[in-house]
Amino acid sequence: MAASISGLLKPWTPRVFLVRWSRYNPYYLEPEVSKEAYSRPETELSAEEKEQRELKALRPIKAATSGVSSSVFDDPVISKFINMMMEHGNKVLAREIMTQTLENIKKKQVEKYHKASEGEREAIECNPYAIFHQALENCKPVVGLASIQKGGKYYQVPIPLTDNRRRFLAMKWMITECRDNKHRRTHMYEKLSQELLAAFGKEGNVMKKKYELHKMAEANRAYAHYRWW
Amino acid sequence: SFTSPTHMSRFIWYKNKVCGKNVVLLSRQVCVSSALCRKNLAAAGPEKFTVEYIQKQVEEYEIGKRHLANMMGEDPENFTQEDIDRSITYLFPSGLFEKTARPLMKLIHFPLHKAVQWGADGRPFHFLFYTGKQSYYSLMHDLYGKILKIEKHQDRLRAKGLFSQDSQLISLGPSRWLTKEELELLLVETISTHDYDRFIKLMEHMLGMPYSSTEEEFVQRYRRLLEAQSLKQLVPLLEKDENGVAFSTAEGRRKTSDSSVILRDCGSGHITVNGQDYLQYFPVLQDREQLMFPLQFMGVLGRFNLECKVSGGGRSSQAGALRLAISRALLSFLSEGDGEAMRQAGLLTPDPRVRERKKPGQEGARRKFTWKKR
């Protein structure tokens, strides 16, 4: 008994080389970093959450990565965006660009706030994190297209997307758009802040791209039954 | 016939009756390589032993242990395995580098061998012998018998009018089913994954039936308790230095970095890394965040003094090694519930991710050489 269960508790079994593998055994669970999750008393939890808690007490947990912390300033969405912007492992530069972008957004919004009249001031959002989240939310597509082969021809079939996929597409479009379609002499943080503010106001190239994808999906509605999953 | 060193030649003798006498007329040389005649020892599997053989080995070991104790002038009753190892290294000093090749006196784990399954007349004892997997099929047969018994019990209660749907299900506690390997050990025969899945399905079916608690003892034989992971954490000792300040020491590793941390309960919150201030040593914000992560998670940011030593690796792996060391040192100042919260936050697991080696025939660990059609 001890031999087999200790094999599951060790993070990695040597000499088992698979193509896509993680250094962790599938027995390991993901870590929960936020402090609030542990301060909730027993009474507030549903039956599922109670079961999850019991399971967590019995299973080994993976180590937290170096990008996450329990600090209030740590945002998982922003961390993901920084990782996607990063090139050749230069996390310092990517993080610098992100902080400059948020600062830039704040500056622009505060300028707008001071120039606006009393009635309009309440409508202006100054929190750069809120603007970032709202802009990303506005850019997320609802349906995507998949290339499905039927009868020798490939059709673009509209399919539902998972949350992760939608978030990934929104971030990817944002970054590609800022890298390719802007003037080369502007800094990345400048380009990003312009595009984010535009997306917040539901304008800009990224929103256009999302609407085009929706139109294509609507046009190909007839092929929706080609999807089998 | 002659045998050559590389292969054996066999002469096949043909007998032919000529004039009523057997005369050797033809012989054909058949060359067979010696590799074919050798038994494939690897395919036979690990050696299995009978119960009598194991018992004999154990008796010999015990007698030998007593002799060894007498030789060393020690008490034969209280001679432990460590004493045996010590005596053997004294009596038979070996300079071999390979530890497993040195002289050893230890009882190994003998895998059990099935006793002979049939009597003197050749008739097998068990009625399911001819299935080939008699223990497995007899287990399934017993299990099905239990299910029928439960159903009969339910029918009797229904006839009396005392049947209620959701009563008397077995409560199992934190336990898991036996793994396939453990079941094979129990049955002393090999079963396939399909067989194992069927066994588990049938057990789950039985557990789902009302009034199954009558068979609880039978089911518990095939379950193992899961122990809570938090019990396995090693908490470092809490010591006190000359000024009465409580401190604890811990070490941590990440990739190729090693670190050791002394956590002092001063109340000032100074952090020194390799003699330098932490702001100087870690100019990047992310590394400082990682250092503070365990302290911020527990809400003890300004309370402790950290004296850190770290070597090897890059800036991020040094920060990770320090984070692990700080979390471990912090365990001695916290309660068990807080320790469990830290473990579930992923602070106490050593990160197993290391650099993957480059493979021959590829440019890097994963990148292949450019594919050329010709």
Coordinates of C-alpha atoms in Angstrom, one line a residue:
Chain A
M1 CA 0.0 0.0 0.0
A2 CA 2.7 2.4 1.0
A3 CA 4.6 1.9 -2.3
S4 CA 1.6 2.7 -4.5
I5 CA 0.2 5.7 -2.6
S6 CA 3.6 7.3 -2.1
G7 CA 4.0 7.1 -5.9
L8 CA 0.9 9.4 -6.2
L9 CA 2.3 11.8 -3.5
K10 CA 5.6 12.3 -5.3
P11 CA 5.3 15.2 -7.8
W12 CA 6.9 13.4 -10.7
T13 CA 7.4 9.8 -11.7
P14 CA 10.8 9.4 -13.3
R15 CA 11.3 7.4 -16.5
V16 CA 7.7 8.1 -17.6
F17 CA 8.2 10.6 -20.5
L18 CA 5.0 11.8 -22.1
V19 CA 4.9 14.5 -24.8
R20 CA 2.6 17.0 -23.0
W21 CA 3.3 16.5 -19.3
S22 CA 3.5 18.5 -16.1
R23 CA 6.1 18.1 -13.5
Y24 CA 3.2 17.5 -11.1
N25 CA 1.2 14.2 -10.7
P26 CA -2.5 14.6 -11.6
Y27 CA -3.2 13.8 -8.0
Y28 CA -2.0 17.4 -7.0
L29 CA -4.6 20.2 -6.7
E30 CA -4.3 23.9 -7.7
P31 CA -3.4 26.3 -4.9
E32 CA -5.9 28.9 -3.7
V33 CA -4.0 32.1 -3.0
S34 CA -6.7 34.7 -1.9
K35 CA -7.0 35.2 1.9
E36 CA -10.8 35.6 1.8
A37 CA -11.3 31.9 0.7
Y38 CA -9.9 30.8 4.1
S39 CA -11.7 33.3 6.3
R40 CA -15.2 32.1 5.4
P41 CA -16.8 30.1 8.2
E42 CA -18.3 26.7 7.8
T43 CA -21.9 27.9 7.8
E44 CA -21.5 30.0 4.6
L45 CA -20.4 27.2 2.4
S46 CA -22.6 25.1 0.2
A47 CA -22.3 21.3 0.2
E48 CA -20.0 21.3 -2.9
E49 CA -17.6 23.8 -1.3
K50 CA -17.5 21.7 1.9
E51 CA -16.6 18.7 -0.2
Q52 CA -13.9 20.7 -1.9
R53 CA -12.5 21.7 1.4
E54 CA -12.4 18.1 2.7
L55 CA -10.7 17.0 -0.5
K56 CA -8.1 19.8 -0.2
A57 CA -7.3 18.6 3.3
L58 CA -6.4 15.1 2.0
R59 CA -4.6 15.8 -1.3
P60 CA -1.2 17.4 -1.9
I61 CA -1.2 20.9 -3.4
K62 CA 1.0 22.4 -6.2
A63 CA 3.4 25.2 -5.4
A64 CA 2.2 28.7 -6.1
T65 CA 4.0 30.2 -9.2
S66 CA 6.2 33.2 -8.9
G67 CA 3.7 35.5 -10.7
V68 CA 1.0 35.2 -8.1
S69 CA 0.8 36.5 -4.5
S70 CA -2.0 37.3 -2.0
S71 CA -1.3 41.0 -2.2
V72 CA -4.3 43.3 -3.0
F73 CA -2.4 44.7 -6.0
D74 CA -2.1 41.3 -7.7
D75 CA -4.8 40.7 -10.3
P76 CA -4.9 37.3 -12.2
V77 CA -6.3 38.9 -15.4
I78 CA -3.5 41.6 -15.4
S79 CA -0.9 38.9 -14.7
K80 CA -2.2 36.9 -17.7
F81 CA -2.0 40.0 -19.9
I82 CA 1.6 40.7 -18.8
N83 CA 2.6 37.1 -19.6
M84 CA 1.0 37.4 -23.0
M85 CA 2.8 40.6 -23.7
M86 CA 6.1 39.2 -22.5
E87 CA 8.7 38.3 -25.2
H88 CA 11.8 36.1 -24.7
G89 CA 11.1 35.8 -21.0
N90 CA 11.6 39.5 -20.3
K91 CA 9.0 39.8 -17.6
V92 CA 10.5 43.0 -16.1
L93 CA 9.9 44.9 -19.4
A94 CA 6.4 43.5 -19.8
R95 CA 5.5 44.5 -16.3
E96 CA 7.0 47.9 -16.8
I97 CA 4.9 48.5 -19.9
M98 CA 1.7 47.4 -18.0
T99 CA 2.3 49.8 -15.1
Q100 CA 3.1 52.6 -17.5
T101 CA -0.1 51.8 -19.4
L102 CA -2.2 52.0 -16.3
E103 CA -0.5 55.2 -15.2
N104 CA -1.1 56.7 -18.6
I105 CA -4.8 55.7 -18.6
K106 CA -5.1 57.3 -15.1
K107 CA -3.4 60.5 -16.3
K108 CA -5.7 60.8 -19.3
Q109 CA -8.8 60.2 -17.3
V110 CA -7.9 62.6 -14.6
E111 CA -7.2 65.3 -17.2
K112 CA -10.6 64.6 -18.7
Y113 CA -12.1 64.8 -15.2
H114 CA -10.7 68.2 -14.5
K115 CA -11.7 69.6 -17.9
A116 CA -15.3 68.3 -17.6
S117 CA -18.2 70.3 -16.1
E118 CA -19.8 69.3 -12.8
G119 CA -22.6 67.2 -14.3
E120 CA -20.3 65.0 -16.4
R121 CA -17.7 64.4 -13.7
E122 CA -19.5 61.5 -12.1
A123 CA -19.7 59.5 -15.3
I124 CA -15.9 59.6 -15.9
E125 CA -14.2 56.4 -14.6
C126 CA -10.7 57.1 -13.2
N127 CA -9.8 53.7 -11.8
P128 CA -7.4 52.2 -14.5
Y129 CA -8.1 48.6 -13.3
A130 CA -11.8 49.1 -13.8
I131 CA -11.2 50.5 -17.2
F132 CA -8.9 47.6 -18.2
H133 CA -11.4 45.0 -17.1
Q134 CA -14.4 46.8 -18.8
A135 CA -12.4 47.2 -22.0
L136 CA -11.4 43.6 -22.0
E137 CA -15.0 42.6 -21.3
N138 CA -16.2 44.7 -24.3
C139 CA -13.6 43.0 -26.6
K140 CA -14.5 39.4 -25.7
P141 CA -16.3 37.7 -28.6
V142 CA -19.5 35.7 -27.8
V143 CA -19.1 33.0 -30.6
G144 CA -16.1 31.9 -32.5
L145 CA -15.6 30.1 -35.8
A146 CA -14.1 26.7 -36.3
S147 CA -12.9 25.2 -39.6
I148 CA -14.8 21.9 -40.0
Q149 CA -14.3 19.6 -43.0
K150 CA -17.4 18.1 -44.5
G151 CA -17.6 16.4 -47.9
G152 CA -14.2 17.6 -49.1
K153 CA -14.8 21.2 -48.3
Y154 CA -13.9 23.3 -45.3
Y155 CA -16.6 25.3 -43.7
Q156 CA -16.4 28.1 -41.1
V157 CA -18.8 26.9 -38.4
P158 CA -19.9 29.1 -35.5
I159 CA -19.2 27.5 -32.2
P160 CA -19.6 28.5 -28.5
L161 CA -16.4 29.6 -26.8
T162 CA -15.2 28.8 -23.3
D163 CA -14.5 31.7 -20.9
N164 CA -10.7 31.1 -21.1
R165 CA -10.8 31.1 -24.9
R166 CA -12.8 34.4 -25.1
R167 CA -10.4 36.1 -22.7
F168 CA -7.4 34.8 -24.6
L169 CA -8.8 36.1 -27.9
A170 CA -9.6 39.6 -26.5
M171 CA -6.1 39.9 -25.1
K172 CA -4.4 38.5 -28.2
W173 CA -6.3 40.9 -30.5
M174 CA -5.5 43.8 -28.2
I175 CA -1.7 43.1 -28.2
T176 CA -1.5 42.2 -32.0
E177 CA -3.4 45.3 -32.9
C178 CA -1.1 47.5 -30.8
R179 CA 2.0 45.9 -32.1
D180 CA 1.1 46.0 -35.8
N181 CA -1.4 48.6 -36.7
K182 CA 0.0 51.7 -34.9
H183 CA 2.6 54.2 -35.8
R184 CA 6.0 52.8 -35.0
R185 CA 7.4 55.8 -33.2
T186 CA 4.9 55.6 -30.4
H187 CA 5.7 53.7 -27.2
M188 CA 3.8 50.5 -26.5
Y189 CA 2.2 51.9 -23.3
E190 CA 0.9 54.8 -25.3
K191 CA -0.6 52.6 -28.0
L192 CA -2.1 50.2 -25.4
S193 CA -3.7 53.0 -23.4
Q194 CA -5.2 54.6 -26.5
E195 CA -6.7 51.2 -27.6
L196 CA -7.9 50.3 -24.1
L197 CA -9.7 53.7 -23.7
A198 CA -11.2 53.2 -27.1
A199 CA -12.4 49.7 -26.2
F200 CA -13.8 51.1 -23.0
G201 CA -15.9 53.5 -25.1
K202 CA -16.8 50.6 -27.5
E203 CA -14.9 52.1 -30.3
G204 CA -11.6 51.2 -31.9
N205 CA -10.0 48.5 -34.1
V206 CA -10.4 45.7 -31.6
M207 CA -14.1 46.3 -31.3
K208 CA -14.4 46.3 -35.1
K209 CA -12.6 43.0 -35.2
K210 CA -15.0 41.5 -32.7
Y211 CA -18.0 42.8 -34.6
E212 CA -16.7 41.4 -37.9
L213 CA -16.3 38.0 -36.2
H214 CA -19.9 38.1 -35.0
K215 CA -21.1 39.1 -38.5
M216 CA -19.2 36.1 -40.0
A217 CA -20.7 33.8 -37.4
E218 CA -24.2 35.2 -38.2
A219 CA -23.6 34.7 -41.9
N220 CA -22.5 31.1 -41.4
R221 CA -25.4 30.3 -39.2
A222 CA -26.7 27.7 -41.7
Y223 CA -23.7 25.5 -41.0
A224 CA -24.1 25.5 -37.3
H225 CA -25.4 21.9 -37.4
Y226 CA -22.0 20.7 -38.7
R227 CA -20.7 20.9 -35.1
W228 CA -20.9 17.6 -33.4
W229 CA -19.7 18.5 -29.9
Chain B
S1 CA 28.6 -33.7 -34.1
F2 CA 30.6 -30.6 -33.4
T3 CA 29.6 -27.3 -31.9
S4 CA 31.0 -24.1 -33.1
P5 CA 31.4 -21.2 -30.6
T6 CA 28.8 -18.9 -32.3
H7 CA 26.0 -21.4 -33.0
M8 CA 25.1 -24.9 -32.3
S9 CA 24.6 -27.3 -35.1
R10 CA 22.1 -30.0 -34.7
F11 CA 22.3 -33.1 -36.8
I12 CA 18.8 -34.5 -37.5
W13 CA 19.1 -38.2 -37.8
Y14 CA 16.8 -40.0 -40.2
K15 CA 16.2 -43.7 -39.6
N16 CA 15.5 -45.8 -42.7
K17 CA 14.6 -49.4 -42.7
V18 CA 16.8 -51.1 -45.2
C19 CA 16.7 -54.9 -45.2
G20 CA 14.9 -54.9 -41.8
K21 CA 17.7 -52.9 -40.2
N22 CA 17.8 -49.3 -39.0
V23 CA 20.5 -47.6 -41.0
V24 CA 21.4 -44.0 -40.7
L25 CA 21.2 -42.6 -44.2
L26 CA 20.6 -38.9 -44.0
S27 CA 21.6 -36.2 -41.7
R28 CA 20.8 -32.6 -42.2
Q29 CA 22.7 -29.9 -40.4
V30 CA 20.3 -27.4 -38.8
C31 CA 22.0 -24.3 -37.6
V32 CA 20.2 -22.9 -34.6
S33 CA 21.6 -19.9 -32.8
S34 CA 22.2 -20.3 -29.1
A35 CA 20.2 -17.3 -28.4
L36 CA 17.0 -19.2 -29.3
C37 CA 17.9 -22.0 -26.9
R38 CA 18.5 -19.7 -23.9
K39 CA 15.4 -19.2 -21.7
N40 CA 14.1 -15.6 -21.8
L41 CA 14.5 -14.9 -18.1
A42 CA 13.3 -11.4 -18.3
A43 CA 9.9 -12.4 -19.7
A44 CA 9.3 -14.8 -16.8
G45 CA 8.6 -11.9 -14.5
P46 CA 9.8 -11.5 -10.9
E47 CA 10.6 -14.7 -9.0
K48 CA 7.8 -15.9 -6.8
F49 CA 8.1 -18.0 -3.7
T50 CA 6.0 -20.5 -1.8
V51 CA 4.9 -20.0 1.8
E52 CA 7.2 -22.8 3.1
Y53 CA 10.2 -21.3 1.4
I54 CA 9.5 -17.9 2.8
Q55 CA 9.0 -19.4 6.3
K56 CA 12.3 -21.3 6.0
Q57 CA 14.1 -18.1 5.0
V58 CA 12.7 -16.2 7.9
E59 CA 13.7 -19.0 10.4
E60 CA 17.2 -19.0 8.9
Y61 CA 17.4 -15.2 9.2
E62 CA 16.3 -15.3 12.9
I63 CA 18.8 -18.0 13.8
G64 CA 21.6 -16.2 11.9
K65 CA 20.6 -13.0 13.8
R66 CA 21.1 -14.7 17.1
H67 CA 24.5 -16.1 16.0
L68 CA 25.6 -12.7 14.9
A69 CA 24.5 -11.2 18.2
N70 CA 26.5 -13.8 20.1
M71 CA 29.5 -13.2 17.9
M72 CA 29.4 -9.5 18.6
G73 CA 28.8 -10.1 22.3
E74 CA 25.4 -8.4 22.4
D75 CA 22.0 -9.4 23.7
P76 CA 20.3 -11.8 21.1
E77 CA 16.8 -10.8 22.2
N78 CA 17.2 -7.0 21.5
F79 CA 19.2 -7.2 18.3
T80 CA 17.7 -4.7 15.8
Q81 CA 18.2 -4.3 12.1
E82 CA 20.5 -1.3 12.7
D83 CA 22.7 -3.4 15.0
I84 CA 22.9 -6.1 12.3
D85 CA 23.9 -3.5 9.7
R86 CA 26.6 -2.2 12.0
S87 CA 27.9 -5.7 12.8
I88 CA 28.1 -6.6 9.1
T89 CA 30.0 -3.5 8.2
Y90 CA 32.4 -4.2 11.0
L91 CA 32.9 -7.9 10.2
F92 CA 32.9 -7.5 6.4
P93 CA 34.4 -4.1 5.5
S94 CA 33.9 -3.3 1.9
G95 CA 35.4 -0.6 -0.2
L96 CA 32.9 -0.9 -3.1
F97 CA 31.3 2.4 -4.2
E98 CA 28.0 0.8 -5.2
K99 CA 26.1 0.6 -1.9
T100 CA 23.8 -2.2 -3.1
A101 CA 26.8 -4.4 -3.9
R102 CA 28.1 -4.5 -0.4
P103 CA 27.4 -7.4 2.0
L104 CA 23.9 -7.3 3.4
M105 CA 21.9 -9.3 5.9
K106 CA 18.2 -8.3 5.6
L107 CA 14.9 -9.9 5.0
I108 CA 13.5 -8.9 1.6
H109 CA 9.9 -8.6 0.7
F110 CA 9.1 -12.0 -0.8
P111 CA 6.2 -11.8 -3.4
L112 CA 3.8 -14.6 -2.6
H113 CA 3.5 -17.6 -4.7
K114 CA 0.3 -19.5 -5.2
A115 CA 0.2 -22.9 -3.6
V116 CA -0.6 -25.9 -5.8
Q117 CA -4.3 -25.7 -6.7
W118 CA -5.1 -29.3 -7.3
G119 CA -5.0 -32.5 -5.3
A120 CA -3.2 -35.8 -5.9
D121 CA -5.9 -37.0 -8.3
G122 CA -5.4 -33.9 -10.5
R123 CA -8.8 -32.4 -9.6
P124 CA -8.6 -28.7 -8.7
F125 CA -9.9 -27.6 -5.2
H126 CA -11.6 -24.4 -6.2
F127 CA -14.8 -24.7 -8.4
L128 CA -13.7 -21.6 -10.4
F129 CA -10.2 -22.9 -11.1
Y130 CA -10.8 -23.3 -14.9
T131 CA -11.6 -19.6 -15.3
G132 CA -7.9 -18.9 -14.9
K133 CA -8.4 -16.1 -12.4
Q134 CA -10.1 -18.0 -9.6
S135 CA -9.5 -15.5 -6.8
Y136 CA -10.9 -12.6 -8.8
Y137 CA -13.9 -14.5 -10.0
S138 CA -14.6 -15.9 -6.6
L139 CA -14.5 -12.3 -5.2
M140 CA -16.9 -11.1 -7.8
H141 CA -19.1 -14.1 -7.1
D142 CA -19.1 -13.3 -3.3
L143 CA -19.8 -9.7 -4.0
Y144 CA -22.8 -10.6 -6.2
G145 CA -24.0 -13.0 -3.5
K146 CA -23.9 -10.1 -1.0
I147 CA -26.0 -7.9 -3.4
L148 CA -28.6 -10.7 -3.7
K149 CA -28.7 -11.0 0.1
I150 CA -29.3 -7.2 0.5
E151 CA -32.1 -7.4 -2.1
K152 CA -33.7 -10.3 -0.3
H153 CA -33.5 -8.3 3.0
Q154 CA -35.1 -5.4 1.2
D155 CA -37.9 -7.6 -0.1
R156 CA -38.6 -9.0 3.4
L157 CA -38.8 -5.5 4.8
R158 CA -41.1 -4.5 1.9
A159 CA -43.4 -7.4 2.7
K160 CA -43.6 -6.3 6.3
G161 CA -44.1 -2.7 5.2
L162 CA -41.0 -1.4 7.0
F163 CA -39.0 -0.4 3.9
S164 CA -37.7 3.1 3.6
Q165 CA -35.6 4.4 0.7
D166 CA -32.8 6.5 2.2
S167 CA -31.7 4.7 5.2
Q168 CA -28.7 2.7 6.3
L169 CA -26.2 3.6 3.6
I170 CA -22.6 2.7 4.6
S171 CA -20.6 5.7 5.9
L172 CA -17.1 5.2 4.7
G173 CA -15.2 8.2 6.0
P174 CA -12.1 9.6 4.3
S175 CA -11.0 6.5 2.4
R176 CA -10.2 5.4 -1.0
W177 CA -10.7 2.1 -2.9
L178 CA -7.8 -0.3 -3.1
T179 CA -5.6 0.4 -6.2
K180 CA -5.2 -2.2 -8.8
E181 CA -1.7 -3.1 -7.6
E182 CA -3.0 -3.5 -4.0
L183 CA -5.9 -5.7 -5.2
E184 CA -3.4 -7.9 -7.1
L185 CA -1.3 -8.3 -4.0
L186 CA -4.4 -9.3 -2.0
L187 CA -5.6 -11.8 -4.6
V188 CA -2.1 -13.1 -5.4
E189 CA -2.9 -13.1 -9.1
T190 CA -2.8 -10.5 -11.9
I191 CA -6.0 -8.8 -13.1
S192 CA -6.6 -6.5 -16.0
T193 CA -7.7 -2.9 -15.8
H194 CA -11.0 -3.9 -17.2
D195 CA -11.5 -6.5 -14.4
Y196 CA -10.5 -3.9 -11.8
D197 CA -13.0 -1.3 -13.2
R198 CA -15.8 -3.9 -13.1
F199 CA -15.0 -4.7 -9.5
I200 CA -15.1 -1.0 -8.5
K201 CA -18.4 -0.5 -10.4
L202 CA -20.0 -3.5 -8.7
M203 CA -18.8 -2.2 -5.3
E204 CA -20.2 1.3 -6.0
H205 CA -23.5 -0.3 -7.1
M206 CA -23.7 -2.2 -3.8
L207 CA -22.9 1.0 -1.8
G208 CA -25.8 2.8 -3.6
M209 CA -28.4 0.3 -2.5
P210 CA -30.4 1.0 0.7
Y211 CA -29.7 -1.3 3.7
S212 CA -26.2 -1.9 2.4
S213 CA -24.7 -1.2 5.9
T214 CA -25.1 -4.9 6.7
E215 CA -22.1 -5.6 4.5
E216 CA -20.0 -2.7 5.8
E217 CA -17.3 -5.0 7.2
F218 CA -16.9 -6.7 3.8
V219 CA -16.6 -3.3 2.0
Q220 CA -14.1 -1.9 4.5
R221 CA -11.7 -4.7 3.7
Y222 CA -11.3 -3.1 0.3
R223 CA -10.9 0.5 1.4
R224 CA -7.9 2.3 2.7
L225 CA -7.9 5.3 5.0
L226 CA -6.6 8.6 3.6
E227 CA -4.5 10.5 6.1
A228 CA -4.7 14.3 6.2
Q229 CA -1.7 15.9 4.3
S230 CA -1.2 18.5 6.9
L231 CA 0.1 15.9 9.4
K232 CA 3.1 15.4 7.1
Q233 CA 4.6 18.9 7.5
L234 CA 7.8 19.2 9.5
V235 CA 7.6 22.2 11.8
P236 CA 11.1 23.7 12.6
L237 CA 12.0 24.1 16.2
L238 CA 11.3 27.4 18.0
E239 CA 14.5 28.5 19.8
K240 CA 15.3 31.4 22.0
D241 CA 18.6 33.4 21.7
E242 CA 20.5 35.3 24.5
N243 CA 18.2 38.4 24.4
G244 CA 15.1 36.2 24.9
V245 CA 13.9 36.8 21.3
A246 CA 12.2 33.7 19.8
F247 CA 13.6 32.6 16.4
S248 CA 13.4 29.7 14.0
T249 CA 15.6 28.6 11.1
A250 CA 14.5 26.9 7.9
E251 CA 15.9 26.1 4.4
G252 CA 14.4 26.2 1.0
R253 CA 15.4 25.2 -2.5
R254 CA 14.1 26.2 -6.0
K255 CA 15.7 25.1 -9.3
T256 CA 19.5 25.5 -8.5
S257 CA 19.2 28.0 -5.6
D258 CA 19.7 27.1 -2.0
S259 CA 18.6 29.4 0.8
S260 CA 18.4 29.5 4.6
V261 CA 16.4 31.9 6.7
I262 CA 16.5 32.9 10.3
L263 CA 13.1 34.4 11.4
R264 CA 13.3 36.5 14.6
D265 CA 10.2 37.7 16.4
C266 CA 11.5 41.2 17.1
G267 CA 8.7 43.4 15.8
S268 CA 10.8 45.6 13.5
G269 CA 10.4 44.0 10.1
H270 CA 14.1 44.4 8.8
I271 CA 15.1 42.1 6.0
T272 CA 18.8 41.3 5.1
V273 CA 19.7 39.1 2.2
N274 CA 23.4 38.0 2.0
G275 CA 24.4 41.0 4.2
Q276 CA 22.6 43.5 1.9
D277 CA 19.3 45.2 2.3
Y278 CA 16.5 43.4 0.4
L279 CA 15.7 46.6 -1.5
Q280 CA 19.3 46.6 -2.8
Y281 CA 19.5 42.8 -3.5
F282 CA 16.1 42.5 -5.2
P283 CA 15.6 45.6 -7.4
V284 CA 12.6 44.0 -9.1
L285 CA 9.2 44.4 -7.5
Q286 CA 8.1 40.8 -8.3
D287 CA 10.9 39.2 -6.2
R288 CA 10.1 41.4 -3.2
E289 CA 6.5 40.5 -3.6
Q290 CA 7.4 36.8 -3.5
L291 CA 9.5 37.4 -0.3
M292 CA 6.6 39.2 1.4
F293 CA 4.0 36.7 0.1
P294 CA 4.0 34.3 3.2
L295 CA 4.1 37.2 5.7
Q296 CA 1.3 39.2 3.9
F297 CA -0.8 36.0 3.6
M298 CA -0.6 35.5 7.4
G299 CA -0.9 39.2 8.1
V300 CA 2.4 39.5 10.1
L301 CA 4.2 41.9 7.8
G302 CA 6.0 44.2 10.3
R303 CA 6.5 41.6 13.1
F304 CA 9.5 39.5 12.0
N305 CA 13.2 40.2 11.3
L306 CA 14.6 38.2 8.4
E307 CA 18.2 37.2 8.0
C308 CA 18.5 35.4 4.7
K309 CA 21.3 33.6 2.9
V310 CA 20.9 32.6 -0.7
S311 CA 23.2 31.2 -3.4
G312 CA 23.0 29.8 -6.9
G313 CA 20.4 30.2 -9.6
G314 CA 18.9 33.4 -11.0
R315 CA 17.0 36.2 -9.4
S316 CA 13.6 34.6 -9.6
S317 CA 14.7 31.2 -8.4
Q318 CA 16.5 32.8 -5.4
A319 CA 13.3 34.6 -4.6
G320 CA 11.3 31.4 -4.8
A321 CA 13.8 29.5 -2.6
L322 CA 13.6 32.3 0.0
R323 CA 9.8 32.2 -0.1
L324 CA 9.8 28.5 0.7
A325 CA 12.3 29.0 3.5
I326 CA 10.3 31.8 5.0
S327 CA 7.0 29.8 4.9
R328 CA 8.7 26.9 6.6
A329 CA 10.2 29.1 9.3
L330 CA 6.9 30.8 9.8
L331 CA 5.2 27.4 10.6
S332 CA 6.7 27.3 14.0
F333 CA 5.1 30.6 15.0
L334 CA 1.6 29.7 13.7
S335 CA -1.2 27.4 14.7
E336 CA -2.1 24.2 12.9
G337 CA -5.1 25.8 11.0
D338 CA -2.8 28.6 9.7
G339 CA -0.2 26.1 8.7
E340 CA -2.9 24.2 6.7
A341 CA -4.0 27.4 5.1
M342 CA -0.4 28.1 4.0
R343 CA -0.2 24.6 2.6
Q344 CA -3.4 25.0 0.6
A345 CA -2.1 28.4 -0.7
G346 CA 0.8 26.4 -2.2
L347 CA 3.5 28.1 -0.1
L348 CA 4.9 24.9 1.5
T349 CA 5.3 22.7 -1.6
P350 CA 8.8 22.7 -3.0
D351 CA 8.4 23.6 -6.7
P352 CA 9.6 20.5 -8.7
R353 CA 10.0 22.4 -12.1
V354 CA 13.6 22.3 -13.2
R355 CA 15.3 22.9 -16.5
E356 CA 14.5 20.1 -19.0
R357 CA 17.5 18.5 -20.6
K358 CA 18.4 18.9 -24.2
K359 CA 17.8 15.7 -26.2
P360 CA 20.0 14.3 -28.9
G361 CA 18.5 14.7 -32.4
Q362 CA 16.8 17.9 -31.3
E363 CA 18.0 21.5 -31.1
G364 CA 16.7 22.0 -27.5
A365 CA 14.5 20.3 -25.0
R366 CA 11.4 20.6 -27.2
R367 CA 12.5 22.4 -30.4
K368 CA 13.3 20.1 -33.3
F369 CA 15.8 20.9 -36.1
T370 CA 14.3 22.6 -39.1
W371 CA 12.5 20.0 -41.2
K372 CA 13.9 19.6 -44.7
K373 CA 12.0 17.7 -47.3
R374 CA 15.2 16.5 -49.0

